[in-house]
XYZ file of C-alpha atoms in Angstrom:
776
model
C 198.689 33.311 229.997
C 197.030 33.101 233.317
C 195.738 36.186 234.913
C 195.503 36.870 238.854
C 192.560 39.141 239.182
C 190.611 39.707 241.773
C 186.438 40.358 241.607
C 187.186 44.174 242.598
C 189.586 44.690 239.555
C 187.141 42.842 237.099
C 184.477 45.273 238.316
C 186.670 48.154 238.031
C 187.825 46.942 234.497
C 184.030 46.919 233.551
C 183.601 50.401 235.123
C 186.906 51.713 232.915
C 185.280 50.198 229.854
C 181.969 51.929 230.184
C 183.472 55.231 231.007
C 185.965 55.110 228.099
C 183.247 54.218 225.957
C 181.156 57.026 226.749
C 183.853 59.801 226.406
C 184.617 58.485 223.303
C 181.115 58.562 221.956
C 181.185 62.583 223.393
C 184.473 63.085 221.763
C 183.293 62.003 218.227
C 179.770 63.576 218.512
C 180.542 66.522 219.995
C 182.495 69.193 217.654
C 185.087 71.674 219.487
C 184.815 74.893 219.661
C 188.491 76.580 218.491
C 189.683 79.905 219.686
C 190.431 82.897 217.678
C 193.933 81.896 217.385
C 193.288 78.933 215.629
C 190.373 79.599 213.613
C 189.102 83.005 214.054
C 185.417 83.881 214.441
C 183.024 86.740 214.379
C 183.998 90.763 215.559
C 180.992 93.147 216.095
C 181.574 96.880 216.865
C 179.010 98.831 219.097
C 178.237 102.290 219.777
C 177.057 102.639 223.670
C 174.066 105.143 224.483
C 172.394 105.992 227.846
C 168.760 105.158 226.969
C 167.709 107.592 230.096
C 169.710 110.641 228.279
C 170.622 109.734 224.635
C 172.065 113.164 224.177
C 174.820 112.987 226.697
C 178.376 111.646 226.127
C 178.780 108.007 228.069
C 181.900 107.787 230.487
C 184.179 105.139 229.934
C 183.697 103.921 233.366
C 179.884 103.303 232.383
C 180.892 101.454 229.253
C 183.552 99.314 231.712
C 180.564 98.072 233.626
C 178.125 97.504 230.513
C 181.429 94.999 229.255
C 181.151 93.202 232.774
C 177.715 92.351 232.211
C 178.236 91.652 228.717
C 180.768 89.182 229.472
C 178.648 87.376 232.136
C 175.978 86.861 229.281
C 178.756 85.640 226.615
C 180.978 83.575 228.878
C 178.553 82.451 231.754
C 180.922 79.632 232.892
C 184.162 81.222 231.882
C 185.155 78.938 228.946
C 184.273 80.809 225.900
C 187.454 82.710 225.596
C 185.634 86.158 223.955
C 187.567 89.005 223.839
C 185.577 92.203 224.775
C 187.373 95.442 224.941
C 186.579 99.328 225.081
C 187.327 101.376 221.983
C 187.780 105.133 222.857
C 185.259 106.017 225.107
C 181.972 104.940 223.632
C 182.388 101.790 221.655
C 182.540 98.025 222.424
C 184.583 95.753 220.545
C 183.375 91.848 220.649
C 184.809 89.253 219.058
C 183.638 85.702 219.284
C 186.025 82.673 218.612
C 184.627 80.062 215.929
C 181.499 82.076 215.319
C 181.297 82.393 211.426
C 177.869 83.848 210.883
C 177.828 87.312 212.623
C 174.033 86.810 212.944
C 174.531 84.168 215.412
C 175.898 86.313 217.598
C 173.676 89.547 217.786
C 170.728 87.958 219.167
C 172.138 87.938 222.830
C 174.593 90.822 222.868
C 172.478 93.776 221.828
C 169.498 93.219 224.071
C 169.167 95.334 226.928
C 167.491 92.886 229.205
C 165.352 95.027 231.328
C 162.981 92.391 233.110
C 159.805 93.020 234.847
C 156.726 91.511 236.119
C 153.259 93.264 236.232
C 149.813 93.022 237.342
C 147.034 92.642 234.331
C 144.970 95.482 234.806
C 142.420 93.918 231.754
C 142.208 93.192 228.261
C 142.283 96.184 225.780
C 139.975 96.304 222.425
C 139.957 99.804 221.213
C 143.144 100.171 219.235
C 142.981 103.928 220.537
C 143.090 103.368 224.114
C 145.468 104.647 226.263
C 146.526 103.408 229.585
C 146.130 104.825 232.951
C 149.107 106.733 234.165
C 151.722 104.685 235.258
C 150.297 102.068 233.534
C 151.378 100.623 229.676
C 149.533 98.693 226.954
C 151.366 95.650 225.554
C 150.459 92.549 223.173
C 150.553 89.297 224.798
C 152.022 86.081 223.295
C 148.933 85.330 221.193
C 148.980 89.042 219.872
C 146.274 90.152 222.478
C 146.453 93.724 223.952
C 146.641 93.951 227.901
C 146.874 96.822 229.834
C 149.527 96.267 232.890
C 150.097 98.038 236.283
C 153.117 99.715 237.451
C 156.423 97.254 238.146
C 155.588 95.012 240.871
C 158.993 92.903 240.649
C 162.464 94.326 239.126
C 164.769 92.180 237.400
C 167.796 93.283 239.859
C 165.394 91.293 242.391
C 165.912 87.975 240.494
C 168.684 85.714 242.568
C 168.787 83.047 239.531
C 167.870 81.654 236.016
C 168.476 78.935 234.591
C 167.068 76.881 231.775
C 165.201 73.288 232.802
C 163.018 70.829 231.245
C 160.290 70.072 233.848
C 159.386 66.514 234.525
C 156.117 65.226 232.367
C 157.036 68.206 230.098
C 158.354 68.196 226.484
C 159.514 71.868 226.338
C 162.009 74.010 227.880
C 161.427 76.534 230.246
C 163.383 79.365 232.187
C 163.288 78.844 236.142
C 163.845 81.971 238.259
C 164.401 82.485 241.832
C 163.974 85.832 243.560
C 165.946 86.963 246.382
C 164.072 87.989 249.641
C 162.832 91.399 248.662
C 161.297 89.878 245.083
C 160.217 86.703 246.799
C 157.734 89.036 248.708
C 156.823 91.392 245.877
C 156.062 87.957 243.596
C 153.955 86.612 246.483
C 152.027 89.654 246.527
C 151.604 89.929 242.972
C 150.356 86.542 242.588
C 148.222 86.321 245.794
C 146.161 89.647 244.518
C 145.616 87.899 240.935
C 144.647 84.795 242.118
C 141.626 86.585 243.674
C 139.974 86.913 240.236
C 138.093 84.596 238.300
C 139.298 82.279 236.154
C 139.595 83.245 232.759
C 139.825 86.960 233.847
C 142.744 88.474 232.651
C 143.167 89.741 235.686
C 144.261 86.424 237.131
C 147.173 86.871 234.739
C 150.699 88.026 235.435
C 152.817 89.662 232.652
C 156.509 88.767 232.203
C 158.133 91.729 230.267
C 161.500 91.714 228.634
C 162.568 95.000 226.768
C 159.203 96.127 226.450
C 157.501 93.047 224.869
C 155.339 90.443 226.934
C 157.384 87.140 226.782
C 155.145 85.380 229.114
C 151.796 85.904 230.849
C 150.491 82.818 232.573
C 147.262 82.653 234.497
C 148.042 82.389 238.218
C 147.190 79.030 239.911
C 147.033 79.551 243.662
C 144.783 80.333 246.455
C 143.309 83.772 246.757
C 145.456 86.019 249.025
C 147.817 83.443 249.373
C 150.287 83.570 245.934
C 152.975 81.738 244.980
C 156.820 82.020 246.619
C 160.200 80.765 246.099
C 160.423 81.517 242.306
C 158.330 80.624 239.020
C 159.032 79.389 235.696
C 158.634 81.067 232.225
C 157.424 79.174 229.537
C 157.045 80.163 225.991
C 157.689 77.073 223.567
C 161.229 77.781 223.795
C 163.735 75.763 222.081
C 166.489 74.768 224.529
C 168.831 77.496 222.753
C 166.465 80.033 223.232
C 165.754 79.113 226.722
C 169.408 79.306 227.662
C 170.254 82.643 226.103
C 167.324 84.103 227.826
C 168.557 82.447 231.187
C 171.865 84.174 230.609
C 169.948 87.366 229.703
C 167.735 87.566 232.872
C 170.299 86.468 235.222
C 172.976 88.910 233.712
C 170.841 91.813 234.721
C 170.248 94.917 232.182
C 172.946 96.448 230.605
C 173.920 99.893 232.058
C 173.976 101.305 228.634
C 172.512 100.307 225.442
C 174.658 98.807 222.816
C 173.589 99.513 219.239
C 174.205 101.857 216.178
C 173.408 104.982 214.324
C 171.239 104.888 211.256
C 171.604 107.023 208.084
C 169.006 108.996 209.648
C 170.813 109.817 212.781
C 168.574 107.444 214.901
C 170.143 105.063 217.352
C 168.908 101.390 216.504
C 169.432 99.332 219.852
C 171.166 95.876 219.126
C 172.795 96.479 215.946
C 176.352 96.770 215.622
C 178.209 99.565 213.898
C 179.838 97.063 211.828
C 180.535 93.138 211.509
C 182.994 91.066 210.177
C 184.505 87.764 209.743
C 188.083 87.411 211.384
C 190.827 84.806 210.562
C 193.132 83.202 213.291
C 195.846 85.336 214.707
C 198.046 82.258 214.227
C 199.464 81.094 210.687
C 198.934 77.491 209.434
C 202.705 77.249 210.014
C 202.838 78.227 213.695
C 199.971 76.044 214.357
C 201.509 72.979 212.556
C 205.197 73.762 214.298
C 203.038 73.374 217.682
C 201.515 70.362 216.880
C 204.771 68.801 215.818
C 206.533 69.769 218.945
C 203.335 68.590 221.284
C 203.258 65.354 219.466
C 207.246 64.620 220.197
C 207.012 65.626 223.448
C 204.517 63.367 224.333
C 206.090 60.268 222.999
C 209.290 61.344 224.509
C 207.532 61.285 227.834
C 205.692 58.038 227.141
C 208.903 56.451 226.108
C 210.954 57.880 229.209
C 208.423 56.360 231.730
C 208.528 53.130 229.621
C 212.088 52.957 230.132
C 212.118 53.889 233.780
C 209.154 51.846 234.855
C 209.395 49.076 231.749
C 206.029 47.052 232.013
C 203.928 49.402 234.577
C 205.180 52.364 232.747
C 204.062 50.904 229.515
C 200.529 50.340 231.408
C 201.008 53.718 233.023
C 201.433 55.384 229.560
C 198.699 53.436 228.090
C 196.382 55.010 230.884
C 197.811 58.433 229.906
C 195.811 57.991 226.336
C 192.572 57.564 228.359
C 193.617 60.767 230.578
C 193.753 62.494 227.257
C 190.369 61.338 226.329
C 188.774 61.984 229.645
C 189.729 65.379 229.401
C 189.121 66.236 225.992
C 185.525 64.701 226.421
C 184.996 66.990 229.375
C 186.340 70.014 227.847
C 184.442 69.585 224.842
C 181.116 68.556 226.657
C 181.048 71.428 228.670
C 181.701 73.764 225.585
C 185.107 75.004 226.407
C 186.986 77.204 223.770
C 190.351 75.344 222.723
C 192.917 77.629 222.102
C 196.712 77.017 221.372
C 197.945 77.409 225.101
C 195.255 76.087 226.432
C 195.748 72.866 223.919
C 199.622 73.205 224.917
C 198.486 73.180 228.795
C 196.266 70.236 228.345
C 199.307 68.455 226.844
C 201.528 69.628 229.521
C 199.099 67.937 232.026
C 199.067 64.721 230.153
C 203.055 64.768 231.163
C 202.068 65.884 235.031
C 199.461 63.421 235.044
C 202.343 60.560 235.365
C 203.176 62.183 238.918
C 200.570 60.217 240.570
C 201.655 56.783 239.010
C 205.096 57.664 239.710
C 204.227 58.126 243.457
C 202.477 54.729 243.401
C 205.534 52.765 241.368
C 207.963 54.006 244.040
C 206.182 52.979 246.994
C 205.674 49.876 245.233
C 209.083 49.785 244.935
C 209.872 50.203 248.614
C 207.343 47.477 249.670
C 208.791 45.089 247.098
C 212.605 45.475 248.268
C 211.394 44.907 252.167
C 209.553 41.999 251.334
C 209.902 40.600 247.867
C 208.458 37.107 249.029
C 204.809 38.788 249.333
C 205.042 39.325 245.146
C 204.541 42.419 242.906
C 201.049 42.245 243.147
C 200.794 42.681 246.814
C 203.673 45.275 246.612
C 201.709 47.600 243.925
C 198.724 46.983 246.281
C 200.113 48.621 249.090
C 202.068 51.194 247.005
C 198.508 52.492 245.894
C 197.249 52.620 249.524
C 200.409 54.380 250.636
C 200.406 56.984 247.892
C 197.101 57.505 248.603
C 197.359 60.264 251.238
C 200.039 62.481 248.906
C 197.720 61.814 246.054
C 194.694 63.310 247.634
C 196.340 66.188 249.580
C 198.054 67.492 246.677
C 194.714 67.204 244.207
C 192.617 68.556 247.148
C 194.595 71.675 247.284
C 194.618 72.174 243.466
C 190.908 71.440 243.426
C 190.206 73.919 246.018
C 192.087 76.773 244.356
C 190.499 75.844 241.026
C 187.015 75.787 242.912
C 187.563 79.238 244.049
C 188.923 80.601 240.959
C 185.840 79.294 239.260
C 183.109 80.976 242.123
C 185.174 84.294 242.464
C 187.010 85.179 239.629
C 185.290 86.208 235.688
C 186.974 85.860 231.959
C 190.105 84.164 231.344
C 190.791 83.211 235.254
C 187.452 81.791 235.626
C 187.600 79.651 232.487
C 191.352 78.318 233.808
C 189.482 77.457 237.128
C 187.219 75.031 235.021
C 189.699 73.343 233.158
C 192.432 73.005 235.789
C 189.386 71.114 237.717
C 188.533 68.863 234.778
C 192.447 68.019 234.276
C 192.840 67.317 238.071
C 189.648 64.782 238.151
C 191.115 63.224 234.899
C 194.395 62.761 236.256
C 193.068 60.771 239.509
C 190.494 58.772 237.633
C 193.614 58.091 235.064
C 196.126 56.959 237.748
C 194.028 55.754 240.890
C 191.385 53.653 238.696
C 192.547 53.045 235.081
C 196.206 52.753 235.814
C 195.385 50.604 238.604
C 193.203 48.206 236.652
C 195.973 47.620 233.955
C 198.693 47.452 236.245
C 196.993 44.943 238.458
C 196.213 43.075 235.770
C 200.008 43.260 234.304
C 201.942 42.154 237.216
C 198.868 39.530 238.309
C 200.378 37.007 235.145
C 202.320 33.860 236.342
C 204.930 34.911 233.724
C 205.577 38.881 235.079
C 205.458 36.524 238.826
C 208.625 34.390 237.623
C 210.374 37.230 235.666
C 209.940 40.282 238.200
C 212.608 42.457 236.798
C 210.384 42.947 233.489
C 207.715 44.481 235.987
C 209.796 47.784 236.486
C 209.228 47.030 240.617
C 211.983 44.488 241.345
C 214.368 47.275 242.398
C 214.382 50.847 243.972
C 216.283 52.090 241.105
C 219.485 53.416 240.848
C 218.958 56.935 241.583
C 217.467 56.019 244.924
C 220.267 53.823 245.853
C 223.067 56.269 245.121
C 221.216 59.151 246.895
C 220.763 56.769 250.177
C 224.508 56.022 249.814
C 225.848 59.377 249.425
C 223.151 60.933 251.998
C 223.786 64.757 251.035
C 222.769 66.449 254.287
C 220.575 69.631 252.523
C 218.234 70.690 255.328
C 221.326 71.080 257.947
C 222.390 73.683 255.423
C 219.011 75.881 255.584
C 220.178 78.999 256.135
C 222.469 79.126 253.282
C 219.511 77.763 251.072
C 216.871 80.568 252.725
C 219.636 83.254 252.012
C 220.223 82.392 248.189
C 216.476 82.341 248.048
C 216.309 85.593 249.610
C 218.636 87.141 247.255
C 217.182 85.719 244.034
C 213.661 87.197 245.339
C 215.481 90.593 245.559
C 216.959 90.380 242.293
C 213.378 89.272 240.842
C 212.078 92.364 242.557
C 214.742 94.323 241.165
C 213.640 93.322 237.476
C 209.750 93.482 238.273
C 210.005 97.017 239.833
C 213.464 98.540 238.497
C 213.183 97.397 234.482
C 209.507 96.973 234.445
C 206.880 94.452 233.167
C 206.233 94.507 229.614
C 202.367 94.340 230.066
C 200.580 92.574 227.062
C 197.811 93.703 224.875
C 195.063 92.388 227.879
C 196.504 94.353 230.585
C 197.581 97.884 228.752
C 195.145 98.416 225.241
C 196.942 99.145 222.338
C 196.191 100.867 218.883
C 194.502 98.575 215.880
C 194.734 99.283 212.446
C 192.461 98.202 209.608
C 193.375 98.322 206.254
C 191.701 97.318 202.951
C 193.862 95.899 200.230
C 193.569 95.396 196.313
C 194.926 91.682 196.902
C 194.507 89.410 199.473
C 197.347 88.774 202.272
C 197.615 86.151 204.304
C 198.208 86.916 208.148
C 201.568 85.220 207.739
C 202.621 87.182 205.216
C 201.401 90.579 206.614
C 203.282 89.305 210.116
C 206.399 89.045 208.375
C 205.993 92.733 207.112
C 205.057 93.687 210.796
C 207.833 92.283 212.364
C 210.032 93.646 209.703
C 209.463 97.317 211.011
C 209.859 96.086 214.429
C 206.640 95.468 216.024
C 207.135 91.599 216.778
C 204.340 91.239 219.287
C 201.716 92.568 216.773
C 198.577 90.428 216.666
C 197.549 90.354 212.820
C 194.593 88.897 211.372
C 192.898 88.416 207.902
C 189.267 90.527 207.893
C 186.424 89.845 205.793
C 184.105 93.064 205.791
C 180.354 92.426 205.582
C 180.479 93.516 201.940
C 183.003 90.885 201.410
C 185.743 92.575 201.294
C 189.262 91.693 201.753
C 190.975 93.375 204.934
C 193.816 93.107 207.263
C 193.929 94.093 211.106
C 197.186 94.864 212.784
C 196.940 95.193 216.744
C 199.841 95.921 219.268
C 200.393 97.504 222.332
C 202.272 100.821 220.851
C 202.254 101.835 217.674
C 203.479 105.139 216.842
C 202.034 107.350 213.613
C 205.313 106.744 212.064
C 205.208 102.881 212.269
C 201.524 103.034 211.080
C 202.939 104.912 208.140
C 205.584 102.171 207.714
C 203.080 99.225 208.015
C 200.715 101.037 205.324
C 203.758 101.672 203.062
C 204.909 98.141 203.367
C 201.300 96.681 202.656
C 200.896 99.162 199.631
C 204.068 97.650 198.460
C 203.209 94.171 198.785
C 199.447 93.899 197.831
C 198.222 97.427 197.326
C 196.068 99.556 200.244
C 192.887 100.812 199.041
C 192.443 102.717 202.326
C 192.808 102.513 206.001
C 189.559 101.565 207.091
C 189.869 102.283 211.010
C 192.781 103.705 213.685
C 191.311 102.786 216.836
C 192.601 102.935 220.386
C 191.497 99.794 222.493
C 191.717 99.510 225.958
C 192.481 96.515 227.921
C 190.403 93.666 227.782
C 191.507 92.646 231.181
C 189.930 95.462 232.776
C 189.958 96.624 236.253
C 187.325 94.964 237.682
C 188.400 91.988 236.265
C 191.770 92.186 237.242
C 190.693 92.656 240.876
C 188.457 89.918 241.081
C 191.443 87.390 239.885
C 193.553 88.826 242.594
C 191.031 88.714 245.051
C 190.070 84.904 244.114
C 193.870 84.176 243.953
C 194.483 85.409 247.309
C 191.580 83.841 248.806
C 192.481 80.444 247.185
C 195.701 80.692 249.000
C 194.393 81.488 252.081
C 192.174 78.202 251.647
C 195.240 76.455 250.823
C 197.039 77.582 253.503
C 194.137 76.285 255.759
C 193.590 72.959 254.102
C 197.177 72.471 254.600
C 197.163 73.437 258.226
C 194.606 70.944 259.044
C 196.011 68.127 257.186
C 199.819 69.045 258.358
C 200.363 72.004 260.691
C 200.409 75.745 260.305
C 204.159 75.935 259.645
C 203.913 73.561 256.747
C 201.119 75.508 255.419
C 203.057 78.835 255.511
C 206.226 77.016 254.214
C 204.325 76.025 251.154
C 202.676 79.106 250.232
C 205.994 81.347 250.947
C 207.487 79.093 248.423
C 204.812 79.461 245.948
C 205.252 82.865 246.144
C 208.819 82.570 245.643
C 208.261 80.478 242.278
C 205.843 82.660 240.703
C 208.078 85.975 241.788
C 211.399 84.284 240.235
C 209.547 83.725 236.971
C 208.364 86.980 236.731
C 211.455 88.600 237.473
C 213.184 86.617 234.800
C 210.694 87.559 232.016
C 210.768 90.930 233.060
C 214.652 90.937 232.474
C 214.319 88.834 229.173
C 211.435 91.664 228.403
C 208.935 88.763 227.804
C 205.400 89.898 227.594
C 203.037 89.692 230.662
C 199.834 88.726 229.311
C 196.810 86.375 229.857
C 198.635 83.405 228.308
C 201.573 84.373 231.046
C 198.639 84.443 233.410
C 197.489 80.887 232.954
C 201.367 79.831 233.060
C 201.832 81.234 236.290
C 198.408 79.830 237.983
C 199.824 76.375 236.643
C 203.290 76.920 238.214
C 201.235 77.404 241.352
C 199.840 74.158 241.092
C 202.854 72.260 240.502
C 204.685 73.998 243.174
C 202.184 72.885 245.636
C 201.647 69.441 244.391
C 205.557 69.107 244.799
C 205.827 70.464 248.216
C 202.847 68.131 249.362
C 204.203 65.100 248.104
C 207.892 65.696 250.328
C 205.636 67.106 253.498
C 203.481 64.106 253.383
C 206.832 61.593 253.640
C 207.898 64.069 256.276
C 204.801 63.676 258.252
C 204.672 59.932 257.868
C 208.525 59.477 259.204
C 208.077 62.142 261.944
C 204.959 60.598 263.259
C 205.828 56.917 262.830
C 209.202 57.185 264.459
C 210.896 58.133 267.679
C 214.356 58.683 266.391
C 216.138 61.270 264.532
C 215.936 65.121 264.587
C 213.150 66.900 262.604
C 216.357 68.151 260.124
C 217.367 64.545 259.947
C 213.548 63.035 259.000
C 213.311 65.813 256.561
C 216.346 65.107 254.775
C 215.496 61.361 254.584
C 212.098 62.524 253.502
C 213.494 64.825 250.660
C 215.827 62.000 249.510
C 213.152 59.231 249.440
C 210.983 61.303 247.296
C 213.743 62.752 244.968
C 213.251 60.028 242.489
C 209.763 60.546 242.097
C 210.468 64.282 241.874
C 213.145 63.577 239.088
C 210.764 61.202 236.937
C 207.863 63.409 237.259
C 209.790 66.708 236.391
C 211.332 64.935 233.405
C 208.422 63.629 231.745
C 207.240 66.876 231.691
C 210.061 68.757 230.846
C 210.578 66.605 227.496
C 207.111 68.354 226.680
C 207.870 71.593 227.513
C 211.413 71.778 226.081
C 209.829 70.656 222.406
C 207.242 73.644 222.908
C 210.061 75.947 223.705
C 212.498 75.007 220.860
C 210.102 73.862 218.248
C 206.698 75.676 218.455
C 208.084 78.986 217.106
C 206.895 82.164 218.987
C 203.380 81.017 219.222
C 203.887 79.219 222.256
C 207.553 79.873 223.113
C 207.025 82.463 225.883
C 204.311 80.297 227.639
C 206.321 77.041 227.396
C 209.423 79.031 228.537
C 207.386 80.449 231.332
C 206.181 76.860 232.460
C 209.800 75.320 232.195
C 211.204 77.799 234.208
C 208.420 77.017 236.876
C 208.627 73.696 236.836
C 212.647 73.923 237.200
C 212.057 76.600 240.042
C 209.161 74.793 241.495
C 210.827 71.532 242.206
C 213.878 73.164 243.494
C 212.174 75.358 245.685
C 210.185 72.446 247.148
C 213.952 70.757 248.351
C 215.612 74.163 248.949
C 212.608 76.586 250.336
C 209.712 74.899 251.342
C 211.485 72.103 253.728
C 213.921 74.387 254.998
C 211.377 77.160 255.614
C 209.320 74.239 257.480
C 212.389 73.193 259.371
C 213.222 76.456 260.543
C 209.352 77.371 261.659
C 209.322 73.980 263.581
C 211.583 75.836 266.211
C 208.252 78.207 267.001
C 205.656 75.717 267.019
C 206.568 72.246 267.766
C 204.880 69.526 265.011
C 203.575 66.995 267.492
C 205.133 63.446 267.208
C 203.545 60.872 267.853
C 204.023 56.886 267.986
C 201.022 55.447 265.829
C 200.421 51.853 265.916
C 200.583 50.855 262.329
C 197.389 49.106 261.021
C 198.089 45.947 258.217
C 195.911 46.606 255.460
C 194.419 43.246 253.779
C 195.904 43.217 250.321
C 192.655 42.719 248.603
C 191.271 46.188 250.370
C 191.572 48.638 247.447
C 191.787 51.261 250.015
C 189.637 54.701 249.364
C 189.477 54.277 245.449
C 186.191 52.849 244.396
């Protein structure tokens, strides 16, 4: 079979093979970290104490600030998915996914991380020597005692800390940068030390962490000049030790010390009150059902795209497997914790990743219908080139939002920004590079050139033909559609503020009961008992105590004393209850500061999207797109309020995904409106907008159905574990798709009256078919 492959396509093929090979190696070599819902992990409980006033009762607000610093240490890039919550007023619960040895977690969590830098006054030989007032005597890395002057540089004057391996070095170090005040102080400190003779202890600078000298290098600088811009901490660190130290330094000191009280009544810093290994919150049956639903959904999506687009659809389906490999390799490479909702989102993204391919194929169908003599290969190349702006605009707006969520938010919202960015980048590589290589090779064969119908590009499709023949006038009735949308928003607001939201554990906190049992009981068995009492949304886990005892934990937003007694009686009848180990009030894991950061990041992300769309399109289009996004999220939230579905961290991820779906769909239609409005001189704005909607509707339907197969499978087959997440996404997909046609476009048309979108007749440039456009 003869292939008509250009040199550019051959080079891209080699690059694709190399990229996929590297991703396959990462996927096989790197072990994934599984979330608490899939594998369990380690649970630690700490007592909080004010080091400056040990006898005083600590305040809940002080513990909350300590939790935020702790979250920064454990989850520096937002993908570790720890659970950190206040228990009562003065205790902190930490759950770390996939950590089966509690000793791994204790090294970083409990340290107070009080870092400071000092001038070295001199060596101390006499064991009984006392330091001068304001000084202190500590042992250096070799055990030699040094007298240190007062603090010259404080830990809060450090701007950043990173683990590095400098050139020509075989060891890891920690590179630190100071803020303006800290840089001045460090320059002065090193300038004075540099005036002492070589070998004199006074020429050294001591770096102290938690009352221990971790590094005391001799200053290599000119007298009275010093060192500015930062420094490196050395100390024969391993890579992990350097990373842990960098996190401690950059995270700053804990406002309160975390530890426990020993048998003698003495507070021991860094030692937890209790540690245990916890089992997964989801049972084997739930995980198996969700996996089966995801596989069936992906297979149905692949079959659908093959039926609609034939050969190029089959090649696009193959490219989707490369998307899965790319995304998985990147997620595993940065250490992302894989939870069941996260994996469901990952599977859903496979379905949505076909969007760019569908855009290209629909464009290629138009080109082939207009000029069939030019051939399939040229039609496909022009399809890629013409779809480029819509693909870029829709993905850039999503990436912009993801970047701002990563930079401004914290916790799970920050992690969502990371995973969303990876999904967008991987889908663009899959669609614009890998799928392009495969489809160009596929339609470049002589056998396909002789039988163009096999390609899937030889006709515009029955849906497109039917729509253009019927020519329904949608935009003309914009007042009706906007009136209906407004009424639905009012109903949704009635649900949100009238009936109220069923806020989940992450937002409200709740009660946790832990029982030790005579016999082992699985989480699935215990969950059935709790469901029978009427607490259907409880988190039930198996717990293995530090003494090896078998325990069961039940956590829910509201558990009355009567319900607690029923739970204990049911467990006692089933396996026998030895004792109730604990009964604690757990505060919200999504604390006030985290929620405020998340909301701020979301508003700024929406503003940034508006600005981008205003620059790329027009301010009227930007405002219409953002109002449409708000409409979509509000309607889904209102439906969840009426259905009494939980609004929790999983729903938060779904809502953020809905925003991405909504803006993608809207940008595709707006891009076609812009192209037609600026490329022609005939027709009103409403007429041009209506035509653009009809031309892009096949793409909208095909992309939406591809994702709906996966979501429907998850809704009806995955069990309670993913039903609410999949339902939110399914509603968001349906509402978001409809709102582009019936809300965003009519809004843009209505706003057009206030500020005319410029109409320019642009000279069309003919692109060489060998030119790959902007794809490298």
